Short mmCIF file of C-alpha atoms in Angstrom, two decimals:
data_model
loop_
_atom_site.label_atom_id
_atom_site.label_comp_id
_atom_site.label_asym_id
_atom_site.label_seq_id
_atom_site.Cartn_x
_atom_site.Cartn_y
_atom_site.Cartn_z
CA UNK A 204 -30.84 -13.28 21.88
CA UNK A 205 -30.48 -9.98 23.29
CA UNK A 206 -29.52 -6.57 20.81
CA UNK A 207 -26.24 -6.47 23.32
CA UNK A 208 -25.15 -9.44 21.95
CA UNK A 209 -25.84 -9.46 18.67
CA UNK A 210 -24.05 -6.27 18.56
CA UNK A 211 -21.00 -7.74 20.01
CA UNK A 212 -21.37 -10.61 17.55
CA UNK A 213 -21.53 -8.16 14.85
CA UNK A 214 -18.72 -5.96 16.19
CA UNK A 215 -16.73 -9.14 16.30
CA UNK A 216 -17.54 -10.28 12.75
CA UNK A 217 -16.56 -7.55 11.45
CA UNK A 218 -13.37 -7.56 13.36
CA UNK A 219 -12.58 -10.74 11.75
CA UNK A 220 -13.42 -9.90 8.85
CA UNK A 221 -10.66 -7.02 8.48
CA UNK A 222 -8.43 -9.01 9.79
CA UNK A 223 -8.99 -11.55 6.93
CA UNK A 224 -8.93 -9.41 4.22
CA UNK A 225 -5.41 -7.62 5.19
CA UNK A 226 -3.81 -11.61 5.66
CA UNK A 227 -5.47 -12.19 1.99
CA UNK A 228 -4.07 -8.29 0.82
CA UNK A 229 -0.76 -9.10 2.20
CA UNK A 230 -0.57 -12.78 0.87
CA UNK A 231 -1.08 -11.36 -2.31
CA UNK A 232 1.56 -8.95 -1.83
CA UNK A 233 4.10 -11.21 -1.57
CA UNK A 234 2.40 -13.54 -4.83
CA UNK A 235 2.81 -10.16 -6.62
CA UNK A 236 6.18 -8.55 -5.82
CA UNK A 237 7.65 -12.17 -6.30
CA UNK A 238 6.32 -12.29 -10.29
CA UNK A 239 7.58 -8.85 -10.36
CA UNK A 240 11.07 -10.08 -9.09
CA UNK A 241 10.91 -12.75 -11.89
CA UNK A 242 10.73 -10.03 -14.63
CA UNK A 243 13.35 -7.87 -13.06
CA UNK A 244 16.10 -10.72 -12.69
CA UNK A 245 15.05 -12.00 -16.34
CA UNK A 246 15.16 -8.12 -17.85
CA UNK A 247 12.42 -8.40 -19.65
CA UNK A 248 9.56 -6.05 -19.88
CA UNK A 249 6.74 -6.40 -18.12
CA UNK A 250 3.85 -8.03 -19.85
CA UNK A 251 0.13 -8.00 -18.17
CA UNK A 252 -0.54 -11.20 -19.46
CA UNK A 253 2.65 -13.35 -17.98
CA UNK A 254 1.88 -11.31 -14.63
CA UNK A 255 -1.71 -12.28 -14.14
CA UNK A 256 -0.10 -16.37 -15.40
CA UNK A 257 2.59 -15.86 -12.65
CA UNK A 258 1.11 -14.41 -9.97
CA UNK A 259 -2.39 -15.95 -9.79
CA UNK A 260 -4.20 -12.76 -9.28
CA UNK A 261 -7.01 -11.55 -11.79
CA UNK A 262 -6.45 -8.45 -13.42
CA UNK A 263 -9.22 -7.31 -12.24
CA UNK A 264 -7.25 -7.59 -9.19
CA UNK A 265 -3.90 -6.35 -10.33
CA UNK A 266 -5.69 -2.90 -11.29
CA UNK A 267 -6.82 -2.66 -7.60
CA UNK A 268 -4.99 -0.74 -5.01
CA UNK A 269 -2.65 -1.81 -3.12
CA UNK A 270 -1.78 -3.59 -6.12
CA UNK A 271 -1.68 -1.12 -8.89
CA UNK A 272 0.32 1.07 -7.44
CA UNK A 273 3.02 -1.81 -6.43
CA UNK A 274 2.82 -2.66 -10.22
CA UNK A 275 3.15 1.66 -10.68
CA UNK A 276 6.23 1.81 -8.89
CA UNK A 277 7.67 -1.48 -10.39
CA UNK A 278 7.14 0.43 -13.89
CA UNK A 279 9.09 3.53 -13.10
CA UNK A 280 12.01 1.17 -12.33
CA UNK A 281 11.55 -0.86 -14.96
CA UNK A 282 12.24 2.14 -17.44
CA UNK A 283 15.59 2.90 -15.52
CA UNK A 284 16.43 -1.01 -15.90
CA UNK A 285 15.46 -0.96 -19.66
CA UNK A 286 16.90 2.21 -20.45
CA UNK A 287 20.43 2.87 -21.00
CA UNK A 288 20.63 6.05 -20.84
CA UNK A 289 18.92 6.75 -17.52
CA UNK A 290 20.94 5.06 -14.32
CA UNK A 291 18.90 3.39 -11.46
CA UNK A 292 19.66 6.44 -8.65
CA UNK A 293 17.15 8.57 -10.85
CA UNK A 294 14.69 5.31 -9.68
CA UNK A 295 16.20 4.97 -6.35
CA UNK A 296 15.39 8.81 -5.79
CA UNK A 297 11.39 8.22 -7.23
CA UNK A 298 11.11 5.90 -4.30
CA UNK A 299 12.33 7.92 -1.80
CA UNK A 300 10.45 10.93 -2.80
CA UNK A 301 6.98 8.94 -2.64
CA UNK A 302 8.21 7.20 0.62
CA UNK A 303 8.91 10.77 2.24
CA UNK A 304 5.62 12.35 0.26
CA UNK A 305 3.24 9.14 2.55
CA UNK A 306 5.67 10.38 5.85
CA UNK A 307 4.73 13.45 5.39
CA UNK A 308 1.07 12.70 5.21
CA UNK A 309 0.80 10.55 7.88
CA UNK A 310 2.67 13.24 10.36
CA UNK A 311 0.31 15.76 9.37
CA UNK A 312 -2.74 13.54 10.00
CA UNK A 313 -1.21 13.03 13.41
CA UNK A 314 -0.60 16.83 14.10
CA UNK A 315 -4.36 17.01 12.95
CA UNK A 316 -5.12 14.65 15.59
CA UNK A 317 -2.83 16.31 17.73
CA UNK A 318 -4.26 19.18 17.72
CA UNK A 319 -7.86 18.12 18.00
CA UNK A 320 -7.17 15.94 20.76
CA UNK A 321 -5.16 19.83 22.78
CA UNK A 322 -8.05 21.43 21.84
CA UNK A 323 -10.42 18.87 23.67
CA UNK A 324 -8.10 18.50 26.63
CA UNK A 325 -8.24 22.32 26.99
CA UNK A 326 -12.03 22.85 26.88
CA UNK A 327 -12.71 19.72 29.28
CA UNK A 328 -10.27 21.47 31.39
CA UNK A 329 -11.93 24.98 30.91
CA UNK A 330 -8.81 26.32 30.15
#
């Protein structure tokens, strides 16, 4: 075999191999945030040990990102559920706030981009 091809085949592998590991990260998602679900509707605390039992995943796993900070967030509403005193908009707010804080970032990786990509443009054009 050529190095063309075995380039391609490696370009490919790896391909599938990505692809692969975000079905198996997003299968385990789903395992996760339905265990989670069973300790919210039962109102009981969250316990490491049940989780890894319910869920199937290691904890080796579980203390793995995307994972951990699924199990982060699930915390911070589980003191607002536990807690009397505190009310579940203070929770409701934590979420926003972290889903506006990852908007944020990703628009100003894109004006980075932006920007890079005027900046290119321009000197091609000798501008």
């Amino acid at each position: 075999m050529n190095e063309k091809s075995m380039s391609i085949r490696g370009i490919n592998g790896a391909k599938n191999l990505e692809e692969a590991r975000k079905r198996k990260v997003q299968k385990n998602k789903k395992v996760l945030l339905k265990a989670l679900n069973y300790f919210r509707t039962e109102k009981i605390p969250l316990i490491y040990d049940e989780l890894v039992e319910l869920s199937g995943l290691s904890l080796s796993t579980l203390n793995r990102n995307p994972y951990k900070e699924i199990i982060a967030e699930y915390k911070d509403e589980e003191k607002v559920l536990l807690t009397p005193n505190l009310k579940q908009e203070f929770s409701a707010i934590l979420r926003e706030n972290k889903k506006l804080k990852q908007e944020k970032k990703e628009l100003e990786e894109k004006y980075k981009r932006l920007q890079k990509e005027y900046r290119f443009t321009k000197e091609m054009l000798g501008l």
